[in-house]
Coordinates of C-alpha atoms in Angstrom, one line a residue:
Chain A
X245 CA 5.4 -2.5 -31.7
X246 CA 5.0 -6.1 -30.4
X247 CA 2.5 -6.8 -28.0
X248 CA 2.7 -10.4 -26.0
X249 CA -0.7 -11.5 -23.8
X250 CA -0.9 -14.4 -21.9
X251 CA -4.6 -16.4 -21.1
X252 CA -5.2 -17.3 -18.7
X253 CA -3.8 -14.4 -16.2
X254 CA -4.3 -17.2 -13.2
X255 CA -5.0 -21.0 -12.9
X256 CA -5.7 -23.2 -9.9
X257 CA -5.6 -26.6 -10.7
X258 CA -5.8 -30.0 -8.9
X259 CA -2.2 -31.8 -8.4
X260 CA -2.0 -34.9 -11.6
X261 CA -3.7 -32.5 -14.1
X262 CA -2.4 -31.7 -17.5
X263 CA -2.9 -28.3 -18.4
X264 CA -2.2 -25.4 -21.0
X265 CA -1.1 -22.0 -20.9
X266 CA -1.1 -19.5 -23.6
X267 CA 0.8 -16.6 -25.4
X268 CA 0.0 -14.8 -27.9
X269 CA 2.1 -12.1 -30.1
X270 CA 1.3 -10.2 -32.7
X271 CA 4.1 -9.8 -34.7
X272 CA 4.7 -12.8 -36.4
X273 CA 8.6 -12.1 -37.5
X274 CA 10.5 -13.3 -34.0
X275 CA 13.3 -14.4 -33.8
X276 CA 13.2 -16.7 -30.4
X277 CA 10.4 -17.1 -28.3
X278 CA 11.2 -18.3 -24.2
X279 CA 9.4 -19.2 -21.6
X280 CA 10.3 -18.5 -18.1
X281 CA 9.0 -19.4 -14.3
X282 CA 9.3 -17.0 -11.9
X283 CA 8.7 -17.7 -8.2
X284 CA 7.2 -14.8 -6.0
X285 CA 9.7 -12.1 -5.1
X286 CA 12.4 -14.1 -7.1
X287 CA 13.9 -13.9 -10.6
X288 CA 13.4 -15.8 -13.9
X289 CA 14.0 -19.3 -14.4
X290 CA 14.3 -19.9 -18.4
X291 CA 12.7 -22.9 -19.1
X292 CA 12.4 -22.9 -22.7
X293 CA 13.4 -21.7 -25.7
X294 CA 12.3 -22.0 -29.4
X295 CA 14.0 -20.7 -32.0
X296 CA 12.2 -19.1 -35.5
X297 CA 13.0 -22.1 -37.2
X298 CA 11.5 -25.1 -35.0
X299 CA 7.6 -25.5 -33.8
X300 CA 8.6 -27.2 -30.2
X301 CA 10.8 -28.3 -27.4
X302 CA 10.7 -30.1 -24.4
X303 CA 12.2 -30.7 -21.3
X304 CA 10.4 -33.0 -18.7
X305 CA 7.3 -32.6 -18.3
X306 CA 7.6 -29.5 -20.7
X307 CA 6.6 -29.1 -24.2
X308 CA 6.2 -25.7 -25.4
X309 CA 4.7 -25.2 -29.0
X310 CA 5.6 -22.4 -31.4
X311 CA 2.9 -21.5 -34.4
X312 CA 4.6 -18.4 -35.8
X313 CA 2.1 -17.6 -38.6
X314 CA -1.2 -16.8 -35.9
X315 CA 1.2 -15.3 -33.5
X316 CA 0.9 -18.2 -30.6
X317 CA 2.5 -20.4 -28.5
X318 CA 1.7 -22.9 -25.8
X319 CA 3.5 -24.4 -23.0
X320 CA 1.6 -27.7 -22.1
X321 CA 2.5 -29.2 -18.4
X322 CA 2.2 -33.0 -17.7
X323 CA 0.9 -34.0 -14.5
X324 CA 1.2 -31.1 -12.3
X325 CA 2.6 -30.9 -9.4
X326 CA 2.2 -28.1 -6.4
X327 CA 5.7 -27.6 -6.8
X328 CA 4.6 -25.9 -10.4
X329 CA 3.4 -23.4 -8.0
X330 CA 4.4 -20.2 -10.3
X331 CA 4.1 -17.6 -12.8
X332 CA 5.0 -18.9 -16.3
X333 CA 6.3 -15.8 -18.7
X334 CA 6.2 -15.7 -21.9
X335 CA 8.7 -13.2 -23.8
X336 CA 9.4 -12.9 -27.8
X337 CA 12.4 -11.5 -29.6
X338 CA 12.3 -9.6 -32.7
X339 CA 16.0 -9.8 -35.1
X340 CA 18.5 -7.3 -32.8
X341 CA 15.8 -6.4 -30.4
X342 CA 15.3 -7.3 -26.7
X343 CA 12.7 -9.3 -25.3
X344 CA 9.0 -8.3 -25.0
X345 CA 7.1 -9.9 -21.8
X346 CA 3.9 -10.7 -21.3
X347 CA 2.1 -10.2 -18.4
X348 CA 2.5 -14.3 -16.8
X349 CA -0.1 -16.7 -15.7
X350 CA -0.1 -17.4 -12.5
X351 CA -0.4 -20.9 -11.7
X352 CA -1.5 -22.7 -8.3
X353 CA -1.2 -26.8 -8.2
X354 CA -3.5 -27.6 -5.4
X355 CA -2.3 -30.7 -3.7
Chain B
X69 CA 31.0 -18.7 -12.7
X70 CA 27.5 -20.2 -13.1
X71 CA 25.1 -17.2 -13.4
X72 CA 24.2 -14.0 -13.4
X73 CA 24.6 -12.4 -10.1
X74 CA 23.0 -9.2 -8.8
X75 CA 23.7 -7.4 -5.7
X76 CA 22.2 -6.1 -3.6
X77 CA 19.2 -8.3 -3.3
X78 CA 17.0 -5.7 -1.5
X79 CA 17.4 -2.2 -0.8
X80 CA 15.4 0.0 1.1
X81 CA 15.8 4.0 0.8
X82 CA 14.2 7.2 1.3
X83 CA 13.0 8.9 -1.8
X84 CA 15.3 11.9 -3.2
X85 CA 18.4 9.4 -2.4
X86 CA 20.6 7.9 -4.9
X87 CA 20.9 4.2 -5.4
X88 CA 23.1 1.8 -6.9
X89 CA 22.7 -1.4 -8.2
X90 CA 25.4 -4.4 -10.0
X91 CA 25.1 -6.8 -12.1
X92 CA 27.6 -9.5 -12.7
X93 CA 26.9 -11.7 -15.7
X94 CA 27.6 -14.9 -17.5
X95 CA 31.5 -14.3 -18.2
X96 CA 31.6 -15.2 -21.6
X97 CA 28.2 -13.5 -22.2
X98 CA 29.0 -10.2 -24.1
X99 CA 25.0 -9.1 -24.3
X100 CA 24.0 -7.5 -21.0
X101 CA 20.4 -6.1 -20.3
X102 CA 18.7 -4.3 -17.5
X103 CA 14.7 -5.0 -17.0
X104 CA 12.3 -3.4 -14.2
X105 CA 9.3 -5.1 -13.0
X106 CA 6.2 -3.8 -10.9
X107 CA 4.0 -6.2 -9.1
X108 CA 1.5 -8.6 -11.4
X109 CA 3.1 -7.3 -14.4
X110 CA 6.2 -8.8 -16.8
X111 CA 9.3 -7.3 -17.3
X112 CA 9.4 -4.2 -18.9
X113 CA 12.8 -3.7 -20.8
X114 CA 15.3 -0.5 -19.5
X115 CA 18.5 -0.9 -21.6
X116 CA 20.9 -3.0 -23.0
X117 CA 25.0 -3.5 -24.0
X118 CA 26.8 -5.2 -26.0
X119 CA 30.3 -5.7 -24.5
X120 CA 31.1 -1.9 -23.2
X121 CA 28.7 0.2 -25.5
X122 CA 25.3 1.2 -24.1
X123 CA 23.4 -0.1 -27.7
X124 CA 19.5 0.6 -26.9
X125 CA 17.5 2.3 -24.1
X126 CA 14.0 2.5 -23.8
X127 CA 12.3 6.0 -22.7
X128 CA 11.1 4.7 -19.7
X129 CA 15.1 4.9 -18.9
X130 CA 14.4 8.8 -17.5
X131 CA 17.4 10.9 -16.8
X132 CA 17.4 9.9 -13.1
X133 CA 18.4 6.7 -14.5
X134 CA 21.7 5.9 -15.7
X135 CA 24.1 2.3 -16.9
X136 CA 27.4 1.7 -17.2
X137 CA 29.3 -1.2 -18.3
X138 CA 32.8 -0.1 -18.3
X139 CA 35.0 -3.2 -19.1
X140 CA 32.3 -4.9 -20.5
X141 CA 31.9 -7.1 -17.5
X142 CA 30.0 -6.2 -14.6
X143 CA 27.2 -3.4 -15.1
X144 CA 25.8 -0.7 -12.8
X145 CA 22.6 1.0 -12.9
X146 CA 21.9 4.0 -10.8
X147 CA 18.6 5.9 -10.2
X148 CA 19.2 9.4 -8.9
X149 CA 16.6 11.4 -6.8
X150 CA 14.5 8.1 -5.8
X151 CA 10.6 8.2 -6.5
X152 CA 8.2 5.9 -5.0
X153 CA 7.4 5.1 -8.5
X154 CA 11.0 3.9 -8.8
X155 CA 10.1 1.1 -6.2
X156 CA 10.1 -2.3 -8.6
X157 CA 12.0 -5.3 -8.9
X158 CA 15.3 -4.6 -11.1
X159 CA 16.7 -7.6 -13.4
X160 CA 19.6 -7.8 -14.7
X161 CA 20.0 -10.7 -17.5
X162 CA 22.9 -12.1 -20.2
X163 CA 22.7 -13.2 -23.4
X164 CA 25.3 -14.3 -26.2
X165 CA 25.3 -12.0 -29.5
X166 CA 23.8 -15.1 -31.2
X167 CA 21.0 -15.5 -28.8
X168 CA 20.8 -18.8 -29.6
X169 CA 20.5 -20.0 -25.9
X170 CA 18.2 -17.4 -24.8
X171 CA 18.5 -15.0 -21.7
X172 CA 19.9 -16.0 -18.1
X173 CA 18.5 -13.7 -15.5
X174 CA 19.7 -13.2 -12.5
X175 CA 17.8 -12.9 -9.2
X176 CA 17.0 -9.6 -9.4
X177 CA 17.2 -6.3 -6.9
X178 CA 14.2 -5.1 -5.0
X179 CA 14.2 -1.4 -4.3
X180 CA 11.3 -0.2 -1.9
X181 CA 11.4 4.0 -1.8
X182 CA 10.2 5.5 1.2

């Protein structure tokens, strides 16, 4: 059964900081991997997506990295801003399967 | 049509009533999937559909809970005999078969049981 964790479960930052989050799976045989921001009481905002077959992508200030054989990915953000505000999601999908979440980090950008 | 809608957006009710909830997706998505959510946690899958046909439910789907997409369009879920252990947020996302663009979720439905 595939288990996702993110680390860390929250941040606070200073605003202009470049920072990391991490996710973790550990069944390495997924077919997409996605990351999503979700702002309280709202719904998910995809921002990402990274197929089986390519190690990044980037949008913005957004690069998310994909390591399929140690079960990880990273989503790096330039130069934060408080309107990063959030909780980033991670969330893996086997071949035919549905998405497995992990829990988010939540993310404060002091300004 | 520009994303997945979801309706209503909150809904408060007293436990033992029956609730509704609709989902409205991508139109030319033919993947539909239901997710709950419970504060601090992520999405915990429910069920999903590929154009009418219910394909995969999980067991936390109990038999107070029920989905329908009848045209394979729009989708309801309905929780009969509301717990307070129902009260979550319920997302509703759309996919292609392909995947190859990810999910869209929509903004989700709040239920409170009181």
């Amino acid at each position: 059964k595939q288990e996702v964790t993110q680390i860390p479960a929250a941040l606070s930052v200073p605003e202009g900081e470049n920072l990391v989050l991490n996710c973790s799976f550990t069944d390495s045989a997924i077919y997409n991997l996605q990351w999503f921001r979700q702002d309280p009481g709202k719904g998910l905002t995809s921002l990402l997506l990274i197929q089986s077959s390519q190690r990044e992508q980037t949008s913005g200030r957004l690069n998310a990295s994909l390591d399929k054989s140690s079960g990880r990915s990273t989503l790096y953000i330039a130069a934060s801003q408080p309107g990063d505000s959030a909780t980033y999601l991670c969330a893996v999908e086997e071949y035919g399967q549905n998405f497995v979440f992990g829990p988010g980090t939540r993310l404060s950008v002091l300004p | 049509d520009t994303g997945v809608s979801q309706d209503p957006r909150h809904k408060i009710t007293k436990r033992g009533q029956n609730v509704t909830f609709r989902c409205d997706p991508i139109s030319e998505h033919n993947r539909l999937y239901w997710y709950r959510q419970t504060l601090g946690q992520g999405p915990e899958f429910l069920t999903y559909f590929q154009n009418e046909a219910q394909l995969e439910k999980s067991r936390l789907l109990s038999d107070r809970f029920s989905a329908e997409r009848p045209k394979g369009s729009f989708s309801t879920l309905e929780i009969q005999r509301t717990e307070q252990g129902d009260s979550a947020m319920y997302l509703c996302a759309s996919s292609l078969v392909n995947n190859n663009y990810g999910y869209t979720f929509g903004s989700g439905t709040r239920l409170t049981v009181v």
